[in-house]
Coordinates of C-alpha atoms and ligand atoms in Angstrom, one line a residue:
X252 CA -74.2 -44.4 73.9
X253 CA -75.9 -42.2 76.1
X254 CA -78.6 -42.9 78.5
X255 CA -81.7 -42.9 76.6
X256 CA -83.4 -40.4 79.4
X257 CA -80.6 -38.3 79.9
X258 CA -80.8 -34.7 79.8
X259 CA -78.6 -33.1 76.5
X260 CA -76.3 -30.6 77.5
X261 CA -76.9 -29.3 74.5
X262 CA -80.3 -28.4 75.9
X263 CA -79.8 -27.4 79.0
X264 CA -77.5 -24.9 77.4
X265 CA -80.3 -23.9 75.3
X266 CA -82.4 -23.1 77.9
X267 CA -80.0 -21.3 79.8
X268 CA -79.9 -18.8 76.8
X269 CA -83.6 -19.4 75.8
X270 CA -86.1 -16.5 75.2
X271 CA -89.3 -18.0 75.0
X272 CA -89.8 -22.1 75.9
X273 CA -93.2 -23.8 74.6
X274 CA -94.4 -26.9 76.1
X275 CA -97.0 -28.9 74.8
X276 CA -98.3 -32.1 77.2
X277 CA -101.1 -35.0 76.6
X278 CA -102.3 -37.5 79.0
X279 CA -98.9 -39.0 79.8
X280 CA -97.9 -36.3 82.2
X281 CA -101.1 -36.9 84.1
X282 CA -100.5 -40.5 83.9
X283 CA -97.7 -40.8 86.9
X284 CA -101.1 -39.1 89.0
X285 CA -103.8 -42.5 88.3
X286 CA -105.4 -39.8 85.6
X287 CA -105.7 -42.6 82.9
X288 CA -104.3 -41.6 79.4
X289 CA -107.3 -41.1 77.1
X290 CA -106.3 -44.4 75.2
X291 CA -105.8 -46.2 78.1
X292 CA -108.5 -48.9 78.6
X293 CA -111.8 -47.8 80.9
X294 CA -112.1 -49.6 83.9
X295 CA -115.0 -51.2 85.8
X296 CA -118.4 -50.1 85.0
X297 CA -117.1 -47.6 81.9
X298 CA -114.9 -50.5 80.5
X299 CA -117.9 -51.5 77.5
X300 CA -117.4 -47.8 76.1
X301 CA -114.6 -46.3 74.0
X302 CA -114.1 -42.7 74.9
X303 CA -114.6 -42.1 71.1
X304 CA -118.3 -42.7 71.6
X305 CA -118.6 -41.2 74.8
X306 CA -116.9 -37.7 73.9
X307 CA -119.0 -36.3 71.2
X308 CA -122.4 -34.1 70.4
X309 CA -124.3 -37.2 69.5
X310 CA -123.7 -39.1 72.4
X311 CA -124.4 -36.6 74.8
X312 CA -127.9 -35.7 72.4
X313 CA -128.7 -39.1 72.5
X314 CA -128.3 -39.9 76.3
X315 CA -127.5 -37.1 77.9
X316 CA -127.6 -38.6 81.5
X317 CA -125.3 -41.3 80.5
X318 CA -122.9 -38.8 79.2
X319 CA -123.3 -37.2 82.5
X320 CA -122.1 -39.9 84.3
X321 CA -119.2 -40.3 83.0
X322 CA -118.1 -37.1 83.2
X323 CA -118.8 -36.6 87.1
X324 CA -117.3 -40.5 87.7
X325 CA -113.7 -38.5 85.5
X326 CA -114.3 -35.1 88.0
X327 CA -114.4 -37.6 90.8
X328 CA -111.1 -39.4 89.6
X329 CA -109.3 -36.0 88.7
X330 CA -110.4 -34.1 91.7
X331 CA -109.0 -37.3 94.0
X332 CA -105.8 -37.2 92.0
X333 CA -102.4 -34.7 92.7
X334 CA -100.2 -32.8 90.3
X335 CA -97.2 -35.0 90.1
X336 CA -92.9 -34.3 89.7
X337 CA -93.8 -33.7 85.9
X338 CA -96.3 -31.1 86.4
X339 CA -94.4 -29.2 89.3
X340 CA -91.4 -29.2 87.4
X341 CA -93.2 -27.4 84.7
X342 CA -94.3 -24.6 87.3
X343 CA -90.5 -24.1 88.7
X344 CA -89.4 -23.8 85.3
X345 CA -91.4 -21.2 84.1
X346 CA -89.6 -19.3 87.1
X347 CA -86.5 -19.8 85.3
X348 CA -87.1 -18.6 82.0
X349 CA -87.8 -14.9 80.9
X350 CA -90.6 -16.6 78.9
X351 CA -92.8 -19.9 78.8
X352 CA -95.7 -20.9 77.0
X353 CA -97.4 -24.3 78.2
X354 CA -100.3 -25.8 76.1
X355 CA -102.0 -28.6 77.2
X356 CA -104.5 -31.4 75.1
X357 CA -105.6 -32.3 79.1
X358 CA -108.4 -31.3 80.7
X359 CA -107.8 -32.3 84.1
X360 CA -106.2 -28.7 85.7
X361 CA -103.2 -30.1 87.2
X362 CA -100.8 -27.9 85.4
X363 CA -102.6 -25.6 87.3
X364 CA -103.1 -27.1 90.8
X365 CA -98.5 -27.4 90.2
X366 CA -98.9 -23.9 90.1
X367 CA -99.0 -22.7 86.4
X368 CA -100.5 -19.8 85.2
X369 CA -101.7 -18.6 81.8
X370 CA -102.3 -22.3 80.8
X371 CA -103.5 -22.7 77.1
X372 CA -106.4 -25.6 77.6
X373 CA -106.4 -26.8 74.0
X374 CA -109.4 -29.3 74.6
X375 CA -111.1 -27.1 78.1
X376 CA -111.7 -28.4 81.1
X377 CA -113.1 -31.1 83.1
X378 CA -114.7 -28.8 85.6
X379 CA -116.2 -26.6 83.1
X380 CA -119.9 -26.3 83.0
X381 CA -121.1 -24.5 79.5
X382 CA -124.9 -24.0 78.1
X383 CA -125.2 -26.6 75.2
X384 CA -127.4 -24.1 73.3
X385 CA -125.0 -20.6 74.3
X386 CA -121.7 -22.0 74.5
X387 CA -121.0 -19.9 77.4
X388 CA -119.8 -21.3 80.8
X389 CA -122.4 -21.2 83.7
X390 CA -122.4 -21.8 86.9
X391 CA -125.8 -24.1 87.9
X392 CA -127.1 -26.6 90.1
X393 CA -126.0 -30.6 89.7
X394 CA -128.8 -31.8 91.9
X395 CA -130.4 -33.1 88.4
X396 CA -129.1 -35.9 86.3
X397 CA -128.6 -33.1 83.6
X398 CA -127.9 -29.7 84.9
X399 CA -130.1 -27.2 83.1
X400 CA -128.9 -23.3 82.1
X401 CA -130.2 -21.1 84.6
X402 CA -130.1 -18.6 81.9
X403 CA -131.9 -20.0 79.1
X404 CA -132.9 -23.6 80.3
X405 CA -130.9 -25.3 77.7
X406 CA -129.2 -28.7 78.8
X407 CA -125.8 -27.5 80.7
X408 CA -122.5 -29.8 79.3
X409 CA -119.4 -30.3 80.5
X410 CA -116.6 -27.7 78.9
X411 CA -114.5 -30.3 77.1
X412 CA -113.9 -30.0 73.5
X413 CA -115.5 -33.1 72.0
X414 CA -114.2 -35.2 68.9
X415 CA -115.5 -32.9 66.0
X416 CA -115.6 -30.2 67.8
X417 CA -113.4 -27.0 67.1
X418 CA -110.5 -26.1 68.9
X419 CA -111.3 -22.7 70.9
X420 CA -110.1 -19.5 68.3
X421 CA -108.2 -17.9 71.3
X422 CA -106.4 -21.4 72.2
X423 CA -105.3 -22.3 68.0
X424 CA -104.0 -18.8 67.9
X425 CA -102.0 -18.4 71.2
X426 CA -100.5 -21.6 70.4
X427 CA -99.5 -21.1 67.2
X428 CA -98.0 -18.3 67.7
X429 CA -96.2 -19.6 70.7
X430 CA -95.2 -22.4 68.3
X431 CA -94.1 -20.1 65.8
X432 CA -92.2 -17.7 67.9
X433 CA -90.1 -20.1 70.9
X434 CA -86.5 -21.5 70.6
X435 CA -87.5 -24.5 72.2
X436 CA -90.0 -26.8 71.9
X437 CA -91.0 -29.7 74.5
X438 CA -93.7 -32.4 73.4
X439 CA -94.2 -34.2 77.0
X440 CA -96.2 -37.1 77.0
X441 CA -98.4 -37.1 74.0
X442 CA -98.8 -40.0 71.2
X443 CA -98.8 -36.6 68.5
X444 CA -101.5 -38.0 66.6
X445 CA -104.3 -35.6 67.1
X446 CA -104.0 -32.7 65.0
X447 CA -103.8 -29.8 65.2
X448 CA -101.8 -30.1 67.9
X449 CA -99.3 -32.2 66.6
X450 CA -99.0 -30.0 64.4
X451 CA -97.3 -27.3 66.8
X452 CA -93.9 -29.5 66.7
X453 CA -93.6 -28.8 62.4
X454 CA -94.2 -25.4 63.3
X455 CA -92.0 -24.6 65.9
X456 CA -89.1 -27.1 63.8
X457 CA -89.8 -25.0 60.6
X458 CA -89.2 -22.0 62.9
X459 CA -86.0 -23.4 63.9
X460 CA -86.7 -23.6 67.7
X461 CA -84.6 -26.9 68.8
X462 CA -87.6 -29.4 69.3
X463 CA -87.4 -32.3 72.4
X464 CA -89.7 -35.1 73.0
X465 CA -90.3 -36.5 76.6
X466 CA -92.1 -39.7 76.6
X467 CA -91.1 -43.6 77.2
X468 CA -92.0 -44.7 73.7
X469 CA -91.6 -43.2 70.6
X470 CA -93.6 -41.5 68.4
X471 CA -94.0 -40.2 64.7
X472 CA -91.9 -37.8 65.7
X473 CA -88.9 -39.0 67.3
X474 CA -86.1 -39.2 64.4
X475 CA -87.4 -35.7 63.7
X476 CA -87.3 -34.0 67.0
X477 CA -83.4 -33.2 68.0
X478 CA -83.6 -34.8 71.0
X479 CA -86.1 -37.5 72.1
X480 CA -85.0 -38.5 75.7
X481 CA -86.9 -41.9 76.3
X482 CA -88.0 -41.6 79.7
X483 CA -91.5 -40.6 81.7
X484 CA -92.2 -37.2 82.5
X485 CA -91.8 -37.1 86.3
X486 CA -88.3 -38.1 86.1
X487 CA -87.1 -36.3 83.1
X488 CA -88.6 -32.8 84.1
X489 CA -87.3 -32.5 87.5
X490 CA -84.3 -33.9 86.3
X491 CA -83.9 -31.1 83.5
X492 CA -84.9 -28.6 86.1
X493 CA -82.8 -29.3 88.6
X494 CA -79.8 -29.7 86.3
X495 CA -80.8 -25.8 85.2
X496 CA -80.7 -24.6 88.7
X497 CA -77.5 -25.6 89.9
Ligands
APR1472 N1 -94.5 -39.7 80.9 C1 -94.5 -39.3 79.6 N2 -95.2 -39.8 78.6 C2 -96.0 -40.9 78.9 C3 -96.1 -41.4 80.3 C4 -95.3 -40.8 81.2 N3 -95.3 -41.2 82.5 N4 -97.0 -42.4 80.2 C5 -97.4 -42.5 79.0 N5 -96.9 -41.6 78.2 C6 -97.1 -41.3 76.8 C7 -97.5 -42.5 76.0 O1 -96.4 -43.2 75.5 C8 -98.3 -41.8 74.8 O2 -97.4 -41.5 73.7 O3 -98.2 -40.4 76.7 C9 -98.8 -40.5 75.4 C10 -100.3 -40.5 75.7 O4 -100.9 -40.6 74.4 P1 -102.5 -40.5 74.3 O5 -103.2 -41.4 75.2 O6 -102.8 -40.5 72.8 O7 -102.9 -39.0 74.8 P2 -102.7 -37.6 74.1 O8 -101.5 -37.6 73.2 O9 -102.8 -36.6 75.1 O10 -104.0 -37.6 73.2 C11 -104.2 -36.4 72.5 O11 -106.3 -37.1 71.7 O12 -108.0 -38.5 72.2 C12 -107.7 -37.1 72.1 O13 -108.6 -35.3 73.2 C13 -107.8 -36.5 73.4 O14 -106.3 -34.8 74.4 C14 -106.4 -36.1 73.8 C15 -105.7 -36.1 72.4

């Protein structure tokens, strides 16, 4: 039996001849960084809340301020936090491949800060600021509770995509086509509940791309995937990596 985290050789062979890799990650590659997954339990003063009730339009109508601070307490925490081995391994292997395509469900920039370009944010980002009533990001003052547009003096709010909410049109497309068009597919620390992007693995298995879950425990997915390597994302990733650069 092999080593439930080991890297398939039949997968690193794949790579080796792949033309276009797409990655999609959740909260679990940020996890090995302190970044809370976004089902992991708050702590201290945010522990009464559930992100559920935090993270949408009626919340932030209703209390605005509150909403607030709990955004800048998660800028603080994300800002104080490094991309780990999971997320730099991601960067060296887009080196190594003529083409990759990394969506993420985070919205905490770290693929970025490893070094990747072109990210697809499929829920924004943390550091966004966007006019409530225009949509459009802004740059304005934080010295109020509730930053204001300078623009049209709407409320400002952070540029996360909230529960409800629509997934940007540029995002759903890019992805699904990435989804539709690789010949392999990495999930990498995400439950694959949350549609619709869970629903990037059918895609890219219906396209017959070989599909691979990373991630310590499994998930719906993992007698569907071809390979499902039970182990955390900054091991398995630098591990595949480096196995591809020798
Ligand atoms: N390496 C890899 N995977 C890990 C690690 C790790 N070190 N630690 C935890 N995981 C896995 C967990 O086993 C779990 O399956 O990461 C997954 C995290 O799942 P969620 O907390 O549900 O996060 P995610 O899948 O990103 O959620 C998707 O749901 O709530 C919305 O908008 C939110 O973007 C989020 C989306």
């Amino acid at each position: 039996m092999a080593d439930a985290g080991a890297i398939p050789a039949e997968l690193l062979d794949a790579l080796r001849e792949t033309r276009h890799v797409c990655i999609l990650t959740g909260a679990g590659i940020s996890a090995e960084s302190g970044v809370p997954t976004f089902r992991d339990a708050h702590s201290g003063l945010w522990a009464r809340y559930r992100p559920e009730d935090l993270a949408t339009t009626e919340a932030f109508l209703n209390d605005p301020a509150l909403i607030w601070r709990w955004y800048r307490w998660r800028r603080r925490l994300v800002a104080s936090a490094q991309p780990n081995a999971g997320h730099q391994a991601l960067a060296r292997l887009a080196e190594l491949v003529p083409r990759m395509t990394l969506i993420t469900q985070n919205v905490d920039g770290l693929h970025q800060r490893a070094g990747t370009q072109d990210v697809i944010e499929f829920h924004g980002n943390l550091f966004v600021d966007r006019c409530f009533l225009e949509g459009c990001a802004v740059d304005c003052s934080h010295d109020t509770d509730v930053p204001i547009c300078p623009g049209c003096g709407s409320k400002v709010r952070p540029g996360v995509v909230w529960f409800g909410e629509q997934i940007p049109a540029t995002a759903l497309d890019l992805s699904f086509r990435a989804a539709a068009d690789c010949d392999v597919f990495l999930s990498v620390g995400t439950s694959a509940v949350v549609q619709p992007a869970a629903g990037l693995i059918q895609i890219a298995r219906e396209a017959s791309a070989m599909t691979v879950e990373i991630n310590p425990n499994p998930t719906d997915f993992a007698d569907r995937v071809d390979f499902a390597i039970r182990a955390s994302a900054g091991t398995a990733l630098p591990e595949l990596v480096d196995s591809l650069e020798v």
